[in-house]
XYZ file of N, CA, C and O in Angstrom:
864
model
N -67.612 -121.535 74.039
C -67.492 -122.439 75.188
C -66.458 -121.865 76.159
O -65.362 -121.480 75.780
N -66.809 -121.803 77.412
C -65.901 -121.278 78.421
C -64.792 -122.264 78.737
O -64.976 -123.468 78.713
N -63.634 -121.738 78.978
C -62.523 -122.560 79.433
C -62.069 -122.018 80.776
O -62.483 -120.961 81.209
N -61.190 -122.766 81.443
C -60.732 -122.304 82.744
C -59.322 -122.770 83.008
O -58.923 -123.847 82.598
N -58.554 -121.912 83.649
C -57.203 -122.287 84.068
C -57.087 -122.259 85.584
O -56.027 -122.497 86.124
N -58.203 -121.948 86.264
C -58.204 -121.850 87.728
C -59.352 -122.673 88.285
O -60.494 -122.556 87.836
N -59.043 -123.500 89.268
C -60.057 -124.325 89.912
C -59.987 -124.086 91.416
O -58.907 -124.148 92.010
N -61.132 -123.786 92.013
C -61.212 -123.529 93.450
C -62.305 -124.427 94.025
O -63.449 -124.400 93.556
N -61.959 -125.218 95.014
C -62.914 -126.134 95.657
C -63.612 -127.008 94.622
O -64.797 -127.326 94.758
N -62.879 -127.385 93.587
C -63.434 -128.236 92.542
C -64.233 -127.500 91.494
O -64.734 -128.122 90.553
N -64.369 -126.185 91.617
C -65.138 -125.384 90.655
C -64.183 -124.675 89.707
O -63.274 -123.952 90.138
N -64.395 -124.872 88.408
C -63.592 -124.189 87.402
C -64.121 -122.772 87.216
O -65.310 -122.571 86.942
N -63.252 -121.796 87.382
C -63.650 -120.403 87.195
C -63.534 -120.056 85.712
O -62.480 -120.253 85.106
N -64.609 -119.569 85.092
C -64.575 -119.263 83.662
C -63.416 -118.329 83.309
O -63.128 -117.379 84.029
N -62.791 -118.623 82.177
C -61.611 -117.877 81.771
C -61.714 -117.459 80.302
O -60.710 -117.271 79.633
N -62.935 -117.333 79.808
C -63.148 -116.867 78.438
C -62.832 -115.376 78.361
O -62.628 -114.707 79.385
N -62.832 -114.847 77.155
C -62.590 -113.409 76.981
C -63.640 -112.595 77.717
O -63.319 -111.565 78.340
N -64.897 -113.039 77.651
C -65.964 -112.314 78.332
C -65.777 -112.355 79.848
O -65.913 -111.333 80.533
N -65.450 -113.518 80.377
C -65.255 -113.647 81.815
C -64.056 -112.823 82.286
O -64.105 -112.174 83.329
N -62.982 -112.845 81.501
C -61.797 -112.065 81.863
C -62.119 -110.570 81.870
O -61.682 -109.829 82.764
N -62.877 -110.127 80.872
C -63.238 -108.710 80.813
C -64.099 -108.318 82.004
O -63.932 -107.232 82.578
N -65.006 -109.201 82.394
C -65.840 -108.925 83.565
C -64.993 -108.851 84.828
O -65.174 -107.962 85.665
N -64.056 -109.786 84.956
C -63.170 -109.789 86.121
C -62.378 -108.490 86.191
O -62.287 -107.853 87.254
N -61.801 -108.094 85.067
C -60.996 -106.864 85.038
C -61.841 -105.645 85.389
O -61.402 -104.772 86.154
N -63.062 -105.584 84.850
C -63.929 -104.436 85.114
C -64.305 -104.358 86.581
O -64.233 -103.284 87.200
N -64.687 -105.486 87.156
C -65.071 -105.500 88.567
C -63.872 -105.184 89.454
O -63.983 -104.441 90.433
N -62.726 -105.723 89.103
C -61.507 -105.485 89.895
C -61.148 -104.010 89.903
O -60.702 -103.470 90.915
N -61.349 -103.356 88.750
C -61.010 -101.932 88.624
C -62.048 -101.031 89.284
O -61.728 -99.921 89.701
N -63.282 -101.516 89.383
C -64.398 -100.663 89.804
C -64.754 -100.824 91.272
O -65.004 -99.843 91.975
N -64.796 -102.063 91.755
C -65.294 -102.331 93.097
C -64.183 -102.325 94.142
O -62.996 -102.406 93.825
N -64.588 -102.261 95.381
C -63.652 -102.392 96.495
C -63.145 -103.831 96.566
O -63.756 -104.750 95.999
N -62.046 -104.033 97.279
C -61.539 -105.396 97.471
C -62.592 -106.265 98.146
O -62.759 -107.437 97.794
N -63.290 -105.696 99.120
C -64.300 -106.480 99.839
C -65.373 -106.992 98.880
O -65.739 -108.169 98.912
N -65.869 -106.131 98.002
C -66.933 -106.539 97.087
C -66.422 -107.474 96.001
O -67.132 -108.388 95.575
N -65.187 -107.270 95.559
C -64.618 -108.172 94.560
C -64.518 -109.600 95.110
O -64.972 -110.554 94.474
N -63.919 -109.743 96.280
C -63.768 -111.080 96.859
C -65.131 -111.685 97.202
O -65.339 -112.892 97.022
N -66.050 -110.855 97.670
C -67.409 -111.322 97.944
C -68.055 -111.862 96.665
O -68.655 -112.944 96.664
N -67.910 -111.144 95.573
C -68.530 -111.558 94.313
C -67.958 -112.875 93.808
O -68.689 -113.731 93.290
N -66.664 -113.049 93.954
C -66.063 -114.319 93.533
C -66.552 -115.466 94.423
O -66.815 -116.574 93.948
N -66.684 -115.217 95.717
C -67.213 -116.258 96.601
C -68.670 -116.583 96.244
O -69.088 -117.745 96.308
N -69.424 -115.564 95.877
C -70.812 -115.801 95.465
C -70.853 -116.761 94.280
O -71.668 -117.685 94.241
N -69.974 -116.546 93.298
C -69.925 -117.471 92.171
C -69.583 -118.883 92.634
O -70.246 -119.855 92.250
N -68.564 -119.004 93.452
C -68.106 -120.325 93.876
C -69.156 -121.052 94.711
O -69.443 -122.232 94.481
N -69.744 -120.355 95.666
C -70.777 -120.989 96.479
C -72.026 -121.280 95.643
O -72.702 -122.290 95.849
N -72.333 -120.401 94.697
C -73.468 -120.652 93.819
C -73.240 -121.878 92.952
O -74.134 -122.716 92.788
N -72.022 -121.993 92.397
C -71.695 -123.151 91.565
C -71.725 -124.440 92.383
O -72.255 -125.468 91.928
N -71.175 -124.406 93.572
C -71.197 -125.590 94.437
C -72.623 -125.978 94.792
O -72.956 -127.166 94.864
N -73.477 -124.990 95.011
C -74.889 -125.267 95.291
C -75.543 -125.936 94.091
O -76.319 -126.893 94.240
N -75.232 -125.431 92.903
C -75.803 -126.004 91.696
C -75.381 -127.444 91.485
O -76.196 -128.299 91.105
N -74.112 -127.729 91.752
C -73.623 -129.094 91.586
C -74.255 -130.028 92.615
O -74.635 -131.163 92.294
N -74.399 -129.545 93.843
C -74.999 -130.374 94.881
C -76.468 -130.673 94.579
O -76.966 -131.765 94.858
N -77.156 -129.700 93.965
C -78.574 -129.860 93.664
C -78.812 -130.517 92.306
O -79.971 -130.761 91.930
N -77.739 -130.781 91.577
C -77.884 -131.422 90.276
C -78.474 -130.514 89.219
O -79.120 -130.987 88.272
N -78.256 -129.199 89.338
C -78.775 -128.248 88.363
C -77.809 -128.107 87.185
O -76.597 -128.053 87.364
N -78.367 -128.015 86.008
C -77.563 -127.765 84.820
C -77.495 -126.258 84.614
O -78.490 -125.615 84.281
N -76.334 -125.683 84.836
C -76.202 -124.236 84.754
C -75.062 -123.853 83.825
O -74.152 -124.642 83.567
N -75.133 -122.632 83.301
C -74.078 -122.080 82.453
C -73.108 -121.323 83.356
O -73.471 -120.301 83.953
N -71.892 -121.822 83.463
C -70.925 -121.235 84.395
C -70.599 -119.783 84.058
O -70.408 -118.956 84.955
N -70.543 -119.458 82.768
C -70.236 -118.077 82.384
C -71.348 -117.125 82.807
O -71.078 -116.030 83.316
N -72.596 -117.521 82.569
C -73.706 -116.654 82.954
C -73.765 -116.489 84.471
O -74.000 -115.382 84.977
N -73.552 -117.573 85.192
C -73.516 -117.494 86.649
C -72.387 -116.573 87.100
O -72.558 -115.765 88.022
N -71.258 -116.662 86.428
C -70.109 -115.829 86.790
C -70.425 -114.346 86.573
O -70.131 -113.510 87.440
N -71.016 -114.017 85.430
C -71.337 -112.615 85.154
C -72.341 -112.097 86.178
O -72.199 -110.990 86.715
N -73.362 -112.897 86.473
C -74.340 -112.478 87.475
C -73.704 -112.241 88.827
O -73.986 -111.239 89.499
N -72.844 -113.147 89.233
C -72.183 -113.014 90.528
C -71.253 -111.802 90.564
O -71.243 -111.045 91.540
N -70.489 -111.612 89.505
C -69.501 -110.528 89.503
C -70.148 -109.148 89.448
O -69.624 -108.184 89.996
N -71.309 -109.036 88.790
C -71.964 -107.737 88.656
C -73.025 -107.486 89.728
O -73.606 -106.407 89.768
N -73.278 -108.453 90.610
C -74.483 -108.341 91.443
C -74.452 -107.153 92.395
O -75.513 -106.655 92.793
N -73.279 -106.656 92.760
C -73.189 -105.472 93.626
C -72.592 -104.269 92.911
O -72.254 -103.265 93.550
N -72.483 -104.330 91.592
C -71.862 -103.231 90.846
C -72.636 -101.928 91.017
O -72.063 -100.835 91.006
N -73.954 -102.023 91.209
C -74.763 -100.815 91.357
C -74.493 -100.034 92.619
O -74.977 -98.901 92.760
N -73.739 -100.603 93.536
C -73.345 -99.866 94.738
C -72.338 -98.771 94.398
O -72.310 -97.713 95.041
N -71.535 -99.008 93.376
C -70.453 -98.087 93.039
C -70.992 -96.856 92.311
O -71.899 -96.951 91.479
N -70.416 -95.701 92.619
C -70.908 -94.434 92.080
C -70.992 -94.434 90.557
O -71.927 -93.871 89.980
N -70.033 -95.069 89.903
C -69.987 -95.056 88.442
C -71.239 -95.648 87.826
O -71.665 -95.247 86.733
N -71.854 -96.586 88.495
C -73.014 -97.280 87.945
C -74.307 -96.979 88.685
O -75.365 -97.499 88.324
N -74.244 -96.143 89.704
C -75.419 -95.863 90.529
C -76.295 -94.788 89.892
O -75.812 -93.721 89.507
N -77.579 -95.079 89.777
C -78.536 -94.078 89.326
C -79.051 -93.295 90.532
O -78.755 -93.627 91.672
N -79.851 -92.283 90.253
C -80.407 -91.481 91.345
C -81.659 -92.095 91.942
O -82.019 -91.768 93.083
N -82.326 -92.969 91.198
C -83.652 -93.401 91.634
C -83.862 -94.909 91.700
O -84.778 -95.370 92.372
N -83.034 -95.698 91.010
C -83.269 -97.138 90.972
C -82.590 -97.847 92.142
O -81.583 -97.376 92.669
N -83.152 -99.003 92.529
C -82.474 -99.857 93.502
C -81.089 -100.210 92.980
O -80.905 -100.384 91.774
N -80.111 -100.337 93.872
C -78.769 -100.631 93.379
C -78.707 -101.985 92.690
O -77.868 -102.212 91.814
N -79.607 -102.885 93.065
C -79.661 -104.176 92.389
C -80.038 -104.000 90.910
O -79.490 -104.673 90.029
N -80.960 -103.095 90.629
C -81.362 -102.812 89.249
C -80.229 -102.112 88.503
O -79.969 -102.407 87.332
N -79.541 -101.201 89.173
C -78.387 -100.549 88.541
C -77.331 -101.574 88.142
O -76.753 -101.505 87.048
N -77.065 -102.535 89.018
C -76.097 -103.577 88.698
C -76.574 -104.449 87.549
O -75.795 -104.842 86.668
N -77.877 -104.758 87.547
C -78.449 -105.565 86.466
C -78.339 -104.830 85.132
O -78.005 -105.438 84.098
N -78.591 -103.535 85.146
C -78.469 -102.747 83.918
C -77.021 -102.692 83.428
O -76.758 -102.751 82.221
N -76.077 -102.591 84.368
C -74.659 -102.576 83.995
C -74.262 -103.892 83.345
O -73.522 -103.915 82.344
N -74.747 -105.000 83.891
C -74.440 -106.305 83.309
C -75.047 -106.443 81.919
O -74.412 -106.974 81.001
N -76.270 -105.976 81.771
C -76.930 -106.049 80.458
C -76.147 -105.247 79.425
O -75.925 -105.715 78.303
N -75.704 -104.051 79.789
C -74.909 -103.239 78.863
C -73.588 -103.931 78.528
O -73.143 -103.907 77.371
N -72.976 -104.547 79.511
C -71.721 -105.269 79.294
C -71.927 -106.420 78.316
O -71.124 -106.634 77.395
N -73.005 -107.167 78.472
C -73.250 -108.346 77.656
C -73.577 -108.006 76.204
O -73.484 -108.875 75.327
N -73.949 -106.758 75.925
C -74.246 -106.342 74.552
C -73.040 -106.486 73.635
O -73.192 -106.596 72.418
N -71.842 -106.475 74.216
C -70.619 -106.581 73.414
C -70.285 -108.020 73.043
O -69.316 -108.266 72.331
N -71.081 -108.961 73.521
C -70.793 -110.377 73.309
C -72.021 -111.067 72.705
O -73.133 -110.552 72.768
N -71.794 -112.211 72.129
C -72.887 -112.951 71.485
C -73.642 -113.758 72.544
O -73.436 -114.953 72.717
N -74.515 -113.068 73.235
C -75.307 -113.681 74.291
C -76.774 -113.526 73.919
O -77.219 -112.443 73.538
N -77.537 -114.605 74.020
C -78.935 -114.559 73.615
C -79.742 -113.652 74.548
O -79.361 -113.406 75.698
N -80.870 -113.180 74.031
C -81.729 -112.289 74.819
C -82.216 -112.985 76.085
O -82.277 -112.379 77.152
N -82.554 -114.269 75.971
C -83.009 -115.013 77.145
C -81.909 -115.083 78.191
O -82.171 -114.906 79.389
N -80.674 -115.327 77.781
C -79.573 -115.414 78.742
C -79.283 -114.061 79.376
O -78.983 -113.976 80.572
N -79.379 -113.004 78.577
C -79.209 -111.657 79.138
C -80.291 -111.387 80.174
O -80.014 -110.844 81.254
N -81.515 -111.781 79.857
C -82.615 -111.586 80.812
C -82.376 -112.373 82.098
O -82.678 -111.879 83.204
N -81.832 -113.582 81.975
C -81.557 -114.381 83.173
C -80.495 -113.714 84.043
O -80.609 -113.687 85.275
N -79.445 -113.193 83.420
C -78.413 -112.488 84.188
C -79.011 -111.256 84.850
O -78.750 -110.975 86.034
N -79.841 -110.527 84.101
C -80.483 -109.330 84.659
C -81.317 -109.709 85.883
O -81.199 -109.081 86.939
N -82.149 -110.732 85.727
C -82.981 -111.164 86.853
C -82.140 -111.647 88.035
O -82.492 -111.410 89.198
N -81.049 -112.327 87.751
C -80.218 -112.871 88.831
C -79.673 -111.766 89.718
O -79.497 -111.957 90.927
N -79.414 -110.616 89.128
C -78.874 -109.480 89.885
C -80.002 -108.677 90.526
O -79.958 -108.350 91.721
N -81.023 -108.375 89.746
C -82.112 -107.537 90.247
C -82.871 -108.188 91.398
O -83.396 -107.499 92.276
N -82.911 -109.528 91.427
C -83.714 -110.233 92.426
C -82.910 -110.791 93.596
O -83.487 -111.458 94.468
N -81.613 -110.513 93.647
C -80.805 -111.244 94.626
C -81.047 -110.825 96.074
O -80.587 -111.493 96.995
N -81.783 -109.734 96.288
C -82.160 -109.360 97.658
C -83.667 -109.462 97.854
O -84.225 -108.809 98.739
N -84.324 -110.283 97.036
C -85.763 -110.482 97.145
C -86.021 -111.950 97.495
O -86.215 -112.783 96.610
N -85.994 -112.294 98.775
C -86.118 -113.696 99.180
C -87.427 -114.329 98.731
O -88.461 -113.661 98.634
N -87.362 -115.619 98.450
C -88.563 -116.375 98.171
C -88.906 -116.534 96.704
O -89.775 -117.337 96.357
N -88.254 -115.767 95.825
C -88.550 -115.830 94.397
C -87.437 -116.498 93.579
O -87.710 -117.396 92.781
N -86.170 -116.094 93.750
C -85.124 -116.602 92.855
C -85.009 -118.116 92.767
O -84.706 -118.653 91.695
N -85.248 -118.830 93.876
C -85.075 -120.287 93.842
C -86.066 -120.981 92.917
O -85.884 -122.147 92.561
N -87.103 -120.262 92.492
C -88.089 -120.833 91.583
C -87.807 -120.477 90.117
O -88.561 -120.898 89.235
N -86.756 -119.722 89.894
C -86.401 -119.290 88.539
C -85.347 -120.227 87.952
O -84.929 -121.197 88.577
N -84.890 -119.915 86.730
C -83.887 -120.744 86.070
C -82.563 -120.683 86.838
O -82.337 -119.780 87.652
N -81.656 -121.667 86.588
C -80.464 -121.829 87.423
C -79.606 -120.588 87.607
O -79.110 -120.348 88.714
N -79.399 -119.789 86.572
C -78.567 -118.591 86.735
C -79.133 -117.701 87.833
O -78.400 -117.198 88.691
N -80.435 -117.513 87.824
C -81.093 -116.654 88.813
C -81.035 -117.293 90.199
O -80.664 -116.647 91.186
N -81.398 -118.556 90.246
C -81.450 -119.245 91.533
C -80.082 -119.321 92.195
O -79.956 -119.134 93.418
N -79.042 -119.563 91.411
C -77.732 -119.833 92.005
C -76.974 -118.572 92.390
O -76.157 -118.607 93.313
N -77.219 -117.445 91.714
C -76.615 -116.197 92.196
C -77.138 -115.890 93.593
O -76.369 -115.600 94.513
N -78.448 -116.004 93.774
C -79.009 -115.747 95.103
C -78.524 -116.776 96.117
O -78.234 -116.422 97.269
N -78.416 -118.036 95.713
C -77.912 -119.055 96.638
C -76.505 -118.705 97.106
O -76.171 -118.865 98.290
N -75.667 -118.219 96.190
C -74.307 -117.821 96.559
C -74.292 -116.626 97.481
O -73.521 -116.570 98.454
N -75.156 -115.644 97.193
C -75.253 -114.460 98.051
C -75.725 -114.850 99.448
O -75.150 -114.417 100.462
N -76.764 -115.677 99.513
C -77.323 -116.050 100.815
C -76.335 -116.851 101.648
O -76.281 -116.685 102.872
N -75.539 -117.667 100.992
C -74.519 -118.414 101.721
C -73.448 -117.470 102.261
O -73.071 -117.516 103.433
N -72.941 -116.575 101.413
C -71.813 -115.744 101.819
C -72.199 -114.653 102.805
O -71.420 -114.314 103.692
N -73.406 -114.111 102.675
C -73.813 -113.004 103.546
C -74.551 -113.494 104.789
O -74.310 -113.008 105.898
N -75.449 -114.456 104.598
C -76.319 -114.887 105.697
C -75.968 -116.256 106.259
O -76.507 -116.659 107.291
N -75.106 -116.994 105.567
C -74.764 -118.338 106.018
C -75.867 -119.351 105.774
O -75.859 -120.434 106.380
N -76.809 -119.043 104.882
C -77.877 -119.988 104.565
C -77.282 -121.174 103.803
O -76.607 -121.009 102.795
N -77.515 -122.373 104.320
C -76.932 -123.564 103.715
C -75.499 -123.835 104.144
O -74.842 -124.712 103.580
N -75.020 -123.124 105.159
C -73.616 -123.223 105.599
C -73.182 -124.666 105.812
O -72.118 -125.086 105.341
N -73.999 -125.442 106.494
C -73.613 -126.817 106.822
C -73.789 -127.792 105.666
O -73.431 -128.968 105.797
N -74.329 -127.303 104.563
C -74.442 -128.144 103.372
C -73.152 -128.144 102.554
O -73.009 -128.918 101.612
N -72.229 -127.268 102.913
C -70.903 -127.236 102.304
C -69.926 -127.922 103.250
O -70.047 -127.804 104.475
N -68.966 -128.607 102.692
C -67.969 -129.255 103.549
C -67.011 -128.218 104.121
O -66.869 -127.117 103.582
N -66.349 -128.584 105.218
C -65.341 -127.700 105.799
C -64.280 -127.358 104.772
O -63.832 -126.205 104.673
N -63.853 -128.340 103.998
C -62.786 -128.106 103.023
C -63.249 -127.160 101.914
O -62.473 -126.322 101.426
N -64.511 -127.261 101.509
C -65.026 -126.343 100.488
C -65.020 -124.905 100.999
O -64.539 -123.988 100.326
N -65.555 -124.706 102.190
C -65.594 -123.350 102.755
C -64.192 -122.801 102.939
O -63.906 -121.636 102.612
N -63.299 -123.625 103.447
C -61.936 -123.171 103.720
C -61.192 -122.827 102.435
O -60.466 -121.826 102.383
N -61.363 -123.636 101.396
C -60.642 -123.362 100.152
C -61.172 -122.104 99.471
O -60.392 -121.285 98.963
N -62.486 -121.944 99.456
C -63.064 -120.735 98.866
C -62.553 -119.489 99.577
O -62.133 -118.509 98.951
N -62.565 -119.531 100.907
C -62.163 -118.352 101.684
C -60.654 -118.155 101.719
O -60.184 -117.047 101.988
N -59.894 -119.204 101.445
C -58.445 -119.044 101.333
C -58.093 -118.286 100.061
O -57.179 -117.449 100.046
N -58.849 -118.560 98.990
C -58.601 -117.871 97.717
C -59.191 -116.466 97.713
O -58.628 -115.552 97.098
N -60.319 -116.306 98.397
C -61.007 -115.013 98.431
C -61.431 -114.726 99.865
O -62.556 -115.019 100.277
N -60.502 -114.157 100.643
C -60.701 -114.012 102.094
C -61.886 -113.122 102.456
O -62.166 -112.116 101.805
N -62.577 -113.519 103.517
C -63.647 -112.698 104.068
C -63.082 -111.552 104.908
O -63.699 -110.482 104.994
N -61.951 -111.770 105.526
C -61.395 -110.760 106.410
C -62.096 -110.790 107.760
O -63.148 -111.406 107.927
N -61.520 -110.104 108.723
C -62.044 -110.144 110.087
C -63.310 -109.318 110.255
O -64.064 -109.518 111.206
N -63.559 -108.375 109.343
C -64.695 -107.468 109.514
C -65.637 -107.506 108.319
O -66.266 -106.498 107.972
N -65.757 -108.665 107.680
C -66.604 -108.733 106.489
C -68.054 -108.388 106.810
O -68.715 -107.662 106.053
N -68.584 -108.911 107.913
C -69.993 -108.665 108.231
C -70.285 -107.171 108.312
O -71.280 -106.690 107.751
N -69.433 -106.436 109.008
C -69.632 -104.988 109.122
C -69.346 -104.296 107.790
O -70.022 -103.328 107.432
N -68.363 -104.811 107.073
C -68.015 -104.209 105.797
C -69.110 -104.344 104.762
O -69.379 -103.401 104.005
N -69.764 -105.494 104.714
C -70.825 -105.669 103.719
C -72.050 -104.839 104.096
O -72.727 -104.287 103.228
N -72.323 -104.697 105.386
C -73.412 -103.817 105.809
C -73.127 -102.370 105.397
O -74.018 -101.662 104.917
N -71.885 -101.941 105.565
C -71.510 -100.584 105.156
C -71.658 -100.407 103.651
O -72.081 -99.350 103.172
N -71.323 -101.448 102.901
C -71.457 -101.385 101.441
C -72.922 -101.274 101.046
O -73.287 -100.473 100.176
N -73.781 -102.075 101.669
C -75.207 -101.997 101.377
C -75.755 -100.607 101.725
O -76.585 -100.052 100.998
N -75.274 -100.066 102.844
C -75.698 -98.732 103.258
C -75.283 -97.697 102.216
O -76.075 -96.819 101.850
N -74.070 -97.820 101.711
C -73.574 -96.905 100.684
C -74.475 -96.924 99.457
O -74.717 -95.893 98.827
N -74.980 -98.114 99.124
C -75.801 -98.243 97.936
C -77.227 -97.742 98.090
O -77.955 -97.652 97.098
N -77.621 -97.401 99.315
C -79.020 -97.025 99.554
C -79.222 -95.708 100.281
O -80.296 -95.110 100.183
N -78.229 -95.224 100.993
C -78.460 -94.108 101.914
C -78.859 -92.827 101.191
O -79.593 -91.992 101.735
N -78.424 -92.671 99.948
C -78.778 -91.466 99.192
C -80.115 -91.599 98.468
O -80.613 -90.636 97.906
N -80.683 -92.778 98.461
C -81.990 -92.995 97.829
C -82.786 -93.992 98.677
O -83.065 -95.114 98.247
N -83.130 -93.580 99.900
C -83.768 -94.496 100.853
C -85.108 -95.034 100.367
O -85.551 -96.086 100.826
N -85.747 -94.331 99.444
C -87.033 -94.818 98.933
C -86.892 -96.156 98.212
O -87.859 -96.912 98.082
N -85.670 -96.479 97.772
C -85.463 -97.744 97.056
C -85.415 -98.945 97.993
O -85.332 -100.079 97.524
N -85.479 -98.715 99.282
C -85.457 -99.834 100.228
C -86.857 -100.384 100.490
O -86.988 -101.431 101.129
N -87.879 -99.695 100.015
C -89.247 -100.124 100.311
C -89.507 -101.502 99.705
O -89.296 -101.744 98.530
N -89.946 -102.434 100.545
C -90.287 -103.763 100.072
C -89.121 -104.703 99.898
O -89.280 -105.779 99.319
N -87.940 -104.346 100.400
C -86.797 -105.267 100.280
C -85.928 -105.195 101.531
O -86.114 -104.338 102.393
N -84.969 -106.090 101.621
C -84.204 -106.263 102.857
C -83.298 -105.091 103.197
O -82.830 -104.981 104.328
N -83.047 -104.195 102.255
C -82.159 -103.074 102.552
C -82.795 -102.079 103.524
O -82.094 -101.244 104.100
N -84.105 -102.174 103.726
C -84.739 -101.338 104.745
C -84.150 -101.648 106.114
O -83.951 -100.749 106.940
N -83.846 -102.915 106.372
C -83.258 -103.295 107.656
C -81.866 -102.691 107.819
O -81.455 -102.338 108.929
N -81.127 -102.585 106.706
C -79.771 -102.025 106.758
C -79.825 -100.559 107.170
O -79.122 -100.127 108.092
N -80.668 -99.774 106.499
C -80.731 -98.353 106.831
C -81.337 -98.119 108.205
O -80.941 -97.204 108.924
N -82.286 -98.960 108.613
C -82.871 -98.825 109.949
C -81.809 -98.991 111.026
O -81.868 -98.358 112.086
N -80.809 -99.818 110.739
C -79.748 -100.066 111.708
C -78.632 -99.019 111.639
O -78.036 -98.662 112.648
N -78.364 -98.489 110.437
C -77.148 -97.701 110.241
C -77.386 -96.212 110.008
O -76.451 -95.421 110.093
N -78.606 -95.807 109.693
C -78.896 -94.396 109.432
C -79.952 -93.898 110.409
O -81.132 -94.216 110.270
N -79.563 -93.097 111.409
C -80.523 -92.656 112.421
C -81.624 -91.756 111.870
O -82.644 -91.540 112.537
N -81.446 -91.219 110.660
C -82.467 -90.339 110.079
C -83.477 -91.112 109.224
O -84.463 -90.542 108.766
N -83.237 -92.388 109.040
C -84.083 -93.172 108.139
C -85.462 -93.411 108.734
O -85.600 -93.731 109.913
N -86.488 -93.241 107.915
C -87.859 -93.510 108.338
C -88.438 -94.591 107.425
O -88.627 -94.374 106.228
N -88.705 -95.738 108.008
C -89.207 -96.873 107.243
C -90.664 -96.638 106.823
O -91.493 -96.226 107.627
N -90.984 -96.951 105.561
C -92.364 -96.879 105.103
C -93.109 -98.130 105.546
O -92.565 -99.218 105.550
N -94.355 -97.953 105.899
C -95.200 -99.048 106.358
C -96.222 -99.355 105.267
O -97.057 -98.503 104.927
N -96.184 -100.558 104.728
C -97.058 -100.936 103.625
C -98.532 -100.835 104.008
O -99.366 -100.343 103.242
N -98.843 -101.283 105.211
C -100.241 -101.224 105.659
C -100.728 -99.784 105.752
O -101.860 -99.461 105.354
N -99.865 -98.905 106.265
C -100.247 -97.494 106.383
C -100.413 -96.849 105.010
O -101.285 -95.986 104.819
N -99.587 -97.249 104.060
C -99.732 -96.712 102.706
C -101.086 -97.085 102.118
O -101.714 -96.279 101.417
N -101.529 -98.306 102.397
C -102.851 -98.718 101.921
C -103.954 -97.897 102.593
O -104.841 -97.335 101.935
N -103.878 -97.813 103.919
C -104.929 -97.122 104.671
C -104.982 -95.627 104.368
O -106.045 -95.007 104.457
N -103.852 -95.041 103.997
C -103.783 -93.600 103.724
C -103.786 -93.263 102.251
O -103.498 -92.144 101.869
N -104.098 -94.246 101.414
C -104.166 -93.974 99.978
C -105.346 -93.048 99.678
O -106.253 -92.907 100.512
N -105.386 -92.417 98.517
C -106.478 -91.465 98.200
C -107.831 -92.115 97.961
O -108.843 -91.407 97.850
N -107.902 -93.457 97.920
C -109.188 -94.127 97.767
C -110.056 -93.926 99.018
O -109.562 -93.953 100.135
N -111.351 -93.770 98.805
C -112.244 -93.560 99.940
C -112.431 -94.835 100.756
O -112.673 -94.765 101.963
N -112.389 -95.980 100.118
C -112.590 -97.223 100.862
C -111.817 -98.354 100.207
O -111.237 -98.189 99.144
C-alpha cells in the first residue's frame, strides 16, 4: 500500500519505496524541465481522475507519469522505436524489481506508449487514461478550465513551468525524434519535426497506399 508525506493541491504523492526509486531515477536521468513536467502530469492526471470519479492506483499512475518521457533521454533511447515505446520499456524493466502484476505492468506500459496517440487512451483503464489526461492538460491545456485556479497555481508553484516551457517541451520532443524521424509516422511528433527540422519530410499515408507494390 502506498503512503505519502507530500500533498499538492489535495493530491497525495506516493512515497513508497517503489515511488521513491522512480523519483530518484527520473531526477538523476531527465532534465529539470522534464522532471517537473512529469510530476505535473501525475498531479493533473490524479485531479482529473478524482473529478471524474475514477478508481485509480496512485502508484501506477505515478510510475506512468514519471517514465512517460524517459525515452527521450539517450540512456533509454533505442535506434528505431518511438520514444514513447522506449519509455514504456524502461518502466516495464523498472517494475520487474517490484511485486507488480502483469496486468498492472501492461497498463503502465500502455499509459506511456499511447500518451501521444489521441482518441484511444480515454477508453482504456484509469492508469492509461489519466496519464494522457495529465499530459494533455500540461502540454496542450486540454481541460484547463476544469481545474480551479488554486489547483493550477499550487501544482505549478511546486513544479514550475518556467517562462519558456512551451518552447522547451517542443525542443525535448524534437530531441526524442530527430535522429529517427521515421518514428513520427502516424503520431503527433510529425508536427514537431515539421516545425523544427527543415530537413524533415513528412510521410503521406494516402501516398503510401497509392504507391504500394499492389497492382490495385
